[in-house]
């Protein structure tokens, strides 16, 4: 089954062609980073307008790359939520309209389900069941995954998402948007152990997260220092270490609580090098295994949406001709497949 996937939930336009027999045929991404940089964060209206400009040219590009004709497409998947409503509406309207024109089924995909299933695009995909750590700009979740759509939330952030904490801390340290990768780069030059920030909520049971206090601790420490590059890098290093260690502690708990050995890590923060190394160690300690999407599929992309859409379309699920998006959409409200 050949599926066209479209992702427009935030500040990246991602499109992909996924074939269930041949795998990923082509994918393309346009990042809006430069567009939003001068505002220090995503401006929703600019995001929507840019998705309108970029989606069709990107689609033409991947059809050419994969040597695919519109008549070959057997289903269209687009991100239905969660995300920015205007941005979502662009992908949903284009996706739904193309499906209508081509007379094929369409499916609205949950963005976090897309992230969660992204490791399935790799050569050695994880088998169900597994524990998934989903850490993006909007969400921090630990989920028990028994099947596509069989999600039990084990823990989530009670305040900022992990990526949001990276972005806000980076901004306060004077780094430009998007702060997460910039802070991680800066942390490489930092001295480990010079500052010690709290590992929030690790002193009480459960798998919930809280990152806003950690951000405050980092900023308070930074404000007491001379604003030298060394001090800034040391603060970045301590902040990153605290986030990574907190996530590792919660992953260990989730694996213990479920008795599972497989850990999937996805979402933008899953691109963090130190987090990847730490969770690999954790999985090895426990005789288990950790699965990541390739780096470019940790952050937003169309390939994960095409794949997740295929899983649902292949199971017979599809949308009516109405176009509906859900800016808020709890992951455990999805119907199960199978
Ligand atoms: O999944 P994603 O691309 O978009 C959302 O669905 O939110 O995640 C973006 C988030 C941003 O907060 C970004 O700063 C963070 O992921 N991020 C990172 C790294 N790369 C992206 N955070 C820490 N280290 C990184 N290397
Ligand atoms: Zn995302």
Short mmCIF file of C-alpha atoms and ligand atoms in Angstrom, two decimals:
data_model
loop_
_atom_site.label_atom_id
_atom_site.label_comp_id
_atom_site.label_asym_id
_atom_site.label_seq_id
_atom_site.Cartn_x
_atom_site.Cartn_y
_atom_site.Cartn_z
CA UNK A 1 0.00 0.00 0.00
CA UNK A 2 1.52 3.34 -1.05
CA UNK A 3 0.78 6.17 1.39
CA UNK A 4 1.40 9.89 1.15
CA UNK A 5 2.16 11.44 4.57
CA UNK A 6 1.88 15.15 5.43
CA UNK A 7 3.05 16.78 8.68
CA UNK A 8 2.24 20.44 9.41
CA UNK A 9 1.51 20.54 13.15
CA UNK A 10 4.11 23.14 14.13
CA UNK A 11 7.08 24.76 12.42
CA UNK A 12 8.16 22.06 9.99
CA UNK A 13 6.51 21.04 6.73
CA UNK A 14 7.24 17.34 6.26
CA UNK A 15 6.06 15.07 3.46
CA UNK A 16 6.85 11.45 2.62
CA UNK A 17 5.92 8.51 0.44
CA UNK A 18 5.84 5.20 2.32
CA UNK A 19 5.20 1.89 0.61
CA UNK A 20 4.33 -1.03 2.89
CA UNK A 21 6.17 -3.45 0.59
CA UNK A 22 9.18 -1.33 -0.39
CA UNK A 23 9.59 0.94 2.66
CA UNK A 24 10.21 4.66 2.60
CA UNK A 25 10.44 5.84 -1.03
CA UNK A 26 11.08 9.56 -0.50
CA UNK A 27 10.71 12.25 2.09
CA UNK A 28 11.32 16.01 2.28
CA UNK A 29 11.27 18.62 5.00
CA UNK A 30 11.16 22.37 5.12
CA UNK A 31 12.08 23.90 8.47
CA UNK A 32 10.70 27.33 9.40
CA UNK A 33 13.51 28.01 11.89
CA UNK A 34 14.77 31.11 10.06
CA UNK A 35 11.25 32.49 9.72
CA UNK A 36 10.58 32.37 13.48
CA UNK A 37 14.11 33.04 14.78
CA UNK A 38 13.75 36.81 14.99
CA UNK A 39 10.66 36.40 17.23
CA UNK A 40 12.40 33.92 19.57
CA UNK A 41 9.66 31.30 19.12
CA UNK A 42 7.01 29.98 16.74
CA UNK A 43 4.52 32.60 15.50
CA UNK A 44 1.41 30.52 14.68
CA UNK A 45 0.06 32.70 11.88
CA UNK A 46 3.44 32.81 10.11
CA UNK A 47 3.70 29.03 10.51
CA UNK A 48 0.31 28.44 8.84
CA UNK A 49 1.13 30.74 5.94
CA UNK A 50 4.48 29.10 5.35
CA UNK A 51 2.92 25.61 5.35
CA UNK A 52 0.56 26.88 2.62
CA UNK A 53 3.54 28.06 0.58
CA UNK A 54 5.69 24.97 1.03
CA UNK A 55 3.48 21.87 1.08
CA UNK A 56 2.66 21.54 -2.64
CA UNK A 57 6.22 22.25 -3.90
CA UNK A 58 7.54 19.64 -1.44
CA UNK A 59 4.95 17.14 -2.63
CA UNK A 60 5.98 17.68 -6.26
CA UNK A 61 9.60 17.11 -5.23
CA UNK A 62 9.01 13.72 -3.55
CA UNK A 63 6.75 12.49 -6.36
CA UNK A 64 9.60 13.27 -8.77
CA UNK A 65 12.25 11.71 -6.51
CA UNK A 66 10.32 8.47 -6.06
CA UNK A 67 9.08 8.45 -9.67
CA UNK A 68 5.54 8.06 -8.40
CA UNK A 69 2.33 9.29 -10.09
CA UNK A 70 -0.67 10.56 -8.12
CA UNK A 71 -2.63 7.59 -9.51
CA UNK A 72 -0.24 5.24 -7.64
CA UNK A 73 -1.24 6.63 -4.23
CA UNK A 74 -3.51 4.34 -2.21
CA UNK A 75 -4.04 6.45 0.90
CA UNK A 76 -3.24 9.85 2.41
CA UNK A 77 -2.20 10.45 6.03
CA UNK A 78 -1.96 13.90 7.58
CA UNK A 79 -1.36 15.12 11.12
CA UNK A 80 -4.71 15.81 12.75
CA UNK A 81 -3.36 16.95 16.14
CA UNK A 82 -2.12 17.89 18.62
CA UNK A 83 -0.53 21.10 17.36
CA UNK A 84 -1.23 24.65 16.23
CA UNK A 85 -4.73 24.81 14.83
CA UNK A 86 -3.95 26.93 11.75
CA UNK A 87 -0.89 24.84 10.91
CA UNK A 88 -2.83 21.60 11.33
CA UNK A 89 -5.63 22.89 9.11
CA UNK A 90 -3.24 23.42 6.20
CA UNK A 91 -2.01 19.80 6.15
CA UNK A 92 -5.48 18.43 6.87
CA UNK A 93 -7.10 20.46 4.11
CA UNK A 94 -4.45 19.59 1.54
CA UNK A 95 -4.34 15.91 2.56
CA UNK A 96 -8.11 15.48 2.69
CA UNK A 97 -8.61 17.29 -0.61
CA UNK A 98 -5.97 15.22 -2.42
CA UNK A 99 -7.50 12.00 -1.09
CA UNK A 100 -10.90 13.18 -2.32
CA UNK A 101 -9.51 14.06 -5.74
CA UNK A 102 -7.62 10.78 -6.06
CA UNK A 103 -10.55 8.78 -4.66
CA UNK A 104 -8.46 7.09 -1.95
CA UNK A 105 -9.01 6.89 1.82
CA UNK A 106 -7.54 9.50 4.16
CA UNK A 107 -6.59 9.25 7.82
CA UNK A 108 -5.81 11.94 10.41
CA UNK A 109 -2.79 10.83 12.45
CA UNK A 110 -1.97 11.65 16.07
CA UNK A 111 1.35 13.50 15.99
CA UNK A 112 2.70 11.68 19.07
CA UNK A 113 1.68 8.30 17.65
CA UNK A 114 3.76 9.29 14.65
CA UNK A 115 6.78 9.96 16.89
CA UNK A 116 6.17 6.75 18.83
CA UNK A 117 6.12 4.60 15.70
CA UNK A 118 9.06 6.35 13.97
CA UNK A 119 11.57 3.63 15.05
CA UNK A 120 9.48 1.19 12.98
CA UNK A 121 11.03 2.80 9.89
CA UNK A 122 14.48 1.51 10.90
CA UNK A 123 16.11 -1.76 9.82
CA UNK A 124 15.56 -3.49 13.19
CA UNK A 125 12.23 -2.22 14.49
CA UNK A 126 11.12 -2.93 18.08
CA UNK A 127 8.50 -5.61 18.69
CA UNK A 128 5.48 -4.94 20.88
CA UNK A 129 5.14 -4.53 23.83
CA UNK A 130 7.60 -1.80 24.78
CA UNK A 131 7.95 1.30 26.92
CA UNK A 132 8.17 4.55 24.95
CA UNK A 133 9.71 7.78 26.17
CA UNK A 134 8.23 10.58 24.07
CA UNK A 135 10.05 13.83 24.62
CA UNK A 136 9.29 16.74 22.33
CA UNK A 137 8.69 20.48 22.50
CA UNK A 138 5.09 19.96 23.55
CA UNK A 139 5.08 16.62 25.39
CA UNK A 140 6.99 14.46 27.85
CA UNK A 141 5.34 11.08 28.18
CA UNK A 142 6.22 7.59 29.29
CA UNK A 143 3.86 5.14 27.63
CA UNK A 144 3.36 1.41 27.74
CA UNK A 145 2.73 0.35 24.15
CA UNK A 146 1.06 -3.02 23.59
CA UNK A 147 0.00 -2.47 19.99
CA UNK A 148 -0.71 0.40 17.59
CA UNK A 149 -3.30 2.38 19.53
CA UNK A 150 -2.84 0.33 22.71
CA UNK A 151 -1.31 3.04 24.88
CA UNK A 152 -1.20 3.27 28.65
CA UNK A 153 0.27 6.53 29.95
CA UNK A 154 2.73 5.70 32.75
CA UNK A 155 3.86 9.24 33.40
CA UNK A 156 3.80 12.73 31.97
CA UNK A 157 5.06 16.21 32.70
CA UNK A 158 3.05 18.17 35.23
CA UNK A 159 4.40 21.45 33.81
CA UNK A 160 6.90 22.14 30.98
CA UNK A 161 7.72 19.47 28.42
CA UNK A 162 11.39 18.42 28.26
CA UNK A 163 11.96 20.22 24.95
CA UNK A 164 10.17 23.30 26.22
CA UNK A 165 12.47 23.37 29.26
CA UNK A 166 15.50 23.11 26.94
CA UNK A 167 14.13 25.93 24.77
CA UNK A 168 13.23 28.25 27.65
CA UNK A 169 16.52 27.70 29.48
CA UNK A 170 18.42 28.28 26.25
CA UNK A 171 16.55 31.52 25.67
CA UNK A 172 17.36 32.77 29.17
CA UNK A 173 21.02 31.89 28.55
CA UNK A 174 20.84 34.12 25.48
CA UNK A 175 20.84 31.35 22.86
CA UNK A 176 18.77 31.78 19.74
CA UNK A 177 15.65 29.77 18.89
CA UNK A 178 15.31 26.80 18.69
CA UNK A 179 17.27 26.55 21.90
CA UNK A 180 17.38 22.79 22.55
CA UNK A 181 20.04 21.81 19.99
CA UNK A 182 21.99 25.06 20.67
CA UNK A 183 22.03 24.37 24.42
CA UNK A 184 23.16 20.79 23.79
CA UNK A 185 26.03 22.07 21.59
CA UNK A 186 27.05 24.59 24.24
CA UNK A 187 26.94 21.89 26.96
CA UNK A 188 29.64 19.96 25.07
CA UNK A 189 32.14 22.65 26.10
CA UNK A 190 30.94 22.70 29.73
CA UNK A 191 32.75 21.25 32.73
CA UNK A 192 30.80 18.31 34.13
CA UNK A 193 30.04 18.43 37.87
CA UNK A 194 30.76 22.12 38.45
CA UNK A 195 27.07 22.77 39.14
CA UNK A 196 24.56 20.29 40.44
CA UNK A 197 20.88 20.93 39.70
CA UNK A 198 17.96 18.99 41.20
CA UNK A 199 16.57 15.81 39.58
CA UNK A 200 12.91 16.89 39.94
CA UNK A 201 10.31 14.44 41.25
CA UNK A 202 12.77 11.56 41.54
CA UNK A 203 12.35 11.59 45.34
CA UNK A 204 8.75 10.42 45.11
CA UNK A 205 7.28 7.34 43.45
CA UNK A 206 5.84 7.30 39.94
CA UNK A 207 6.88 8.30 36.46
CA UNK A 208 5.65 11.89 36.24
CA UNK A 209 8.06 14.67 35.31
CA UNK A 210 8.41 18.32 36.24
CA UNK A 211 10.94 20.51 34.47
CA UNK A 212 9.98 24.08 35.29
CA UNK A 213 11.82 24.11 38.67
CA UNK A 214 14.96 22.84 36.97
CA UNK A 215 14.80 25.68 34.47
CA UNK A 216 14.48 28.14 37.37
CA UNK A 217 17.43 26.56 39.21
CA UNK A 218 19.60 26.93 36.11
CA UNK A 219 18.60 30.53 35.57
CA UNK A 220 19.09 31.52 39.22
CA UNK A 221 22.59 30.02 39.17
CA UNK A 222 23.39 31.78 35.87
CA UNK A 223 22.26 35.19 37.19
CA UNK A 224 24.72 35.00 40.07
CA UNK A 225 27.66 34.48 37.70
CA UNK A 226 29.77 36.64 35.43
CA UNK A 227 28.28 36.12 31.94
CA UNK A 228 31.41 34.49 30.53
CA UNK A 229 31.29 31.77 27.83
CA UNK A 230 32.77 29.25 30.31
CA UNK A 231 30.11 29.91 32.93
CA UNK A 232 27.37 29.69 30.35
CA UNK A 233 28.67 26.37 29.02
CA UNK A 234 28.97 24.97 32.56
CA UNK A 235 25.36 25.91 33.35
CA UNK A 236 24.22 24.36 30.07
CA UNK A 237 26.13 21.19 30.90
CA UNK A 238 24.61 20.91 34.38
CA UNK A 239 21.11 21.57 33.03
CA UNK A 240 21.46 18.94 30.32
CA UNK A 241 22.85 16.44 32.81
CA UNK A 242 19.93 17.03 35.19
CA UNK A 243 17.35 16.53 32.40
CA UNK A 244 19.10 13.42 31.06
CA UNK A 245 19.51 11.86 34.50
CA UNK A 246 15.89 12.61 35.46
CA UNK A 247 14.62 11.04 32.23
CA UNK A 248 16.87 8.01 32.78
CA UNK A 249 15.58 7.51 36.35
CA UNK A 250 11.96 7.65 35.15
CA UNK A 251 12.67 5.27 32.24
CA UNK A 252 14.23 2.79 34.66
CA UNK A 253 11.11 3.01 36.85
CA UNK A 254 8.80 2.51 33.89
CA UNK A 255 10.75 -0.58 32.78
CA UNK A 256 10.71 -1.93 36.33
CA UNK A 257 6.99 -1.26 36.79
CA UNK A 258 6.01 -2.94 33.51
CA UNK A 259 8.64 -5.70 33.57
CA UNK A 260 9.44 -4.82 29.93
CA UNK A 261 12.93 -4.79 28.40
CA UNK A 262 12.44 -2.77 25.25
CA UNK A 263 12.60 1.03 25.41
CA UNK A 264 11.70 3.27 22.48
CA UNK A 265 12.85 6.89 22.59
CA UNK A 266 11.29 9.38 20.22
CA UNK A 267 10.48 13.07 19.76
CA UNK A 268 12.84 16.00 19.25
CA UNK A 269 14.70 15.64 22.56
CA UNK A 270 15.42 12.06 21.52
CA UNK A 271 17.99 13.62 19.19
CA UNK A 272 20.02 14.66 22.26
CA UNK A 273 23.34 12.83 22.14
CA UNK A 274 23.86 12.57 25.88
CA UNK A 275 20.34 11.26 26.42
CA UNK A 276 20.88 8.62 23.74
CA UNK A 277 24.12 7.45 25.34
CA UNK A 278 22.63 7.39 28.86
CA UNK A 279 19.58 5.39 27.83
CA UNK A 280 21.71 2.91 25.90
CA UNK A 281 23.66 2.30 29.13
CA UNK A 282 20.43 1.95 31.09
CA UNK A 283 19.00 -0.61 28.67
CA UNK A 284 22.26 -2.60 28.74
CA UNK A 285 22.33 -2.61 32.56
CA UNK A 286 18.87 -4.14 32.50
CA UNK A 287 19.65 -6.67 29.77
CA UNK A 288 17.26 -4.89 27.43
CA UNK A 289 17.46 -2.78 24.33
CA UNK A 290 16.79 0.80 23.34
CA UNK A 291 15.39 1.78 19.94
CA UNK A 292 15.71 5.21 18.37
CA UNK A 293 14.55 6.61 15.09
CA UNK A 294 17.43 7.93 12.96
CA UNK A 295 18.30 11.50 14.03
CA UNK A 296 16.30 13.23 11.27
CA UNK A 297 13.17 11.27 12.26
CA UNK A 298 13.44 12.21 15.96
CA UNK A 299 12.25 15.70 15.15
CA UNK A 300 9.08 16.37 13.15
CA UNK A 301 8.88 14.73 9.73
CA UNK A 302 6.40 13.38 7.20
CA UNK A 303 7.77 9.81 7.19
CA UNK A 304 6.45 9.00 10.66
CA UNK A 305 3.00 10.30 9.68
CA UNK A 306 2.95 8.23 6.49
CA UNK A 307 3.97 5.12 8.47
CA UNK A 308 1.44 5.62 11.31
CA UNK A 309 -1.24 6.41 8.71
CA UNK A 310 -0.47 3.19 6.86
CA UNK A 311 -0.90 1.12 10.06
CA UNK A 312 -4.38 2.56 10.54
CA UNK A 313 -5.46 2.59 6.87
CA UNK A 314 -4.30 -1.02 6.47
CA UNK A 315 -6.54 -1.91 9.43
CA UNK A 316 -9.50 -0.36 7.61
CA UNK A 317 -9.70 2.89 9.56
CA UNK A 318 -10.33 6.08 7.60
CA UNK A 319 -11.84 9.54 7.93
CA UNK A 320 -15.09 10.82 6.53
CA UNK A 321 -14.84 13.64 3.98
CA UNK A 322 -15.13 16.20 6.80
CA UNK A 323 -11.93 18.00 7.72
CA UNK A 324 -11.39 18.06 11.47
CA UNK A 325 -8.25 18.83 13.46
CA UNK A 326 -7.70 18.47 17.20
CA UNK A 327 -5.25 20.98 18.72
CA UNK A 328 -5.61 19.02 22.00
CA UNK A 329 -5.83 15.27 21.70
CA UNK A 330 -4.95 12.85 24.54
CA UNK A 331 -2.87 9.93 23.22
CA UNK A 332 -4.82 7.34 25.20
CA UNK A 333 -8.07 8.30 23.48
CA UNK A 334 -7.03 6.60 20.23
CA UNK A 335 -8.86 3.48 19.01
CA UNK A 336 -6.77 0.29 19.05
CA UNK A 337 -5.76 -1.48 15.86
CA UNK A 338 -6.00 -5.21 15.53
O1 LIG B 1 9.38 16.59 18.09
P1 LIG B 1 9.81 17.97 17.78
O2 LIG B 1 10.58 18.21 16.51
O3 LIG B 1 8.59 18.94 17.73
C1 LIG B 1 7.51 18.81 18.60
O4 LIG B 1 6.63 17.96 18.33
O5 LIG B 1 7.55 19.53 19.63
O6 LIG B 1 10.65 18.46 19.06
C2 LIG B 1 11.22 19.73 19.10
C3 LIG B 1 11.88 19.89 20.45
C4 LIG B 1 12.34 21.33 20.70
O7 LIG B 1 11.96 21.71 22.02
C5 LIG B 1 13.86 21.23 20.55
O8 LIG B 1 14.55 22.18 21.30
C6 LIG B 1 14.12 19.83 21.07
O9 LIG B 1 13.04 19.07 20.56
N1 LIG B 1 15.41 19.30 20.60
C7 LIG B 1 16.44 19.02 21.41
C8 LIG B 1 17.50 18.56 20.59
N2 LIG B 1 17.06 18.56 19.29
C9 LIG B 1 15.77 19.00 19.32
N3 LIG B 1 16.58 19.12 22.74
C10 LIG B 1 17.76 18.77 23.28
N4 LIG B 1 18.83 18.32 22.55
C11 LIG B 1 18.73 18.19 21.21
N5 LIG B 1 19.79 17.75 20.50
ZN1 LIG B 2 6.88 16.47 17.22
#
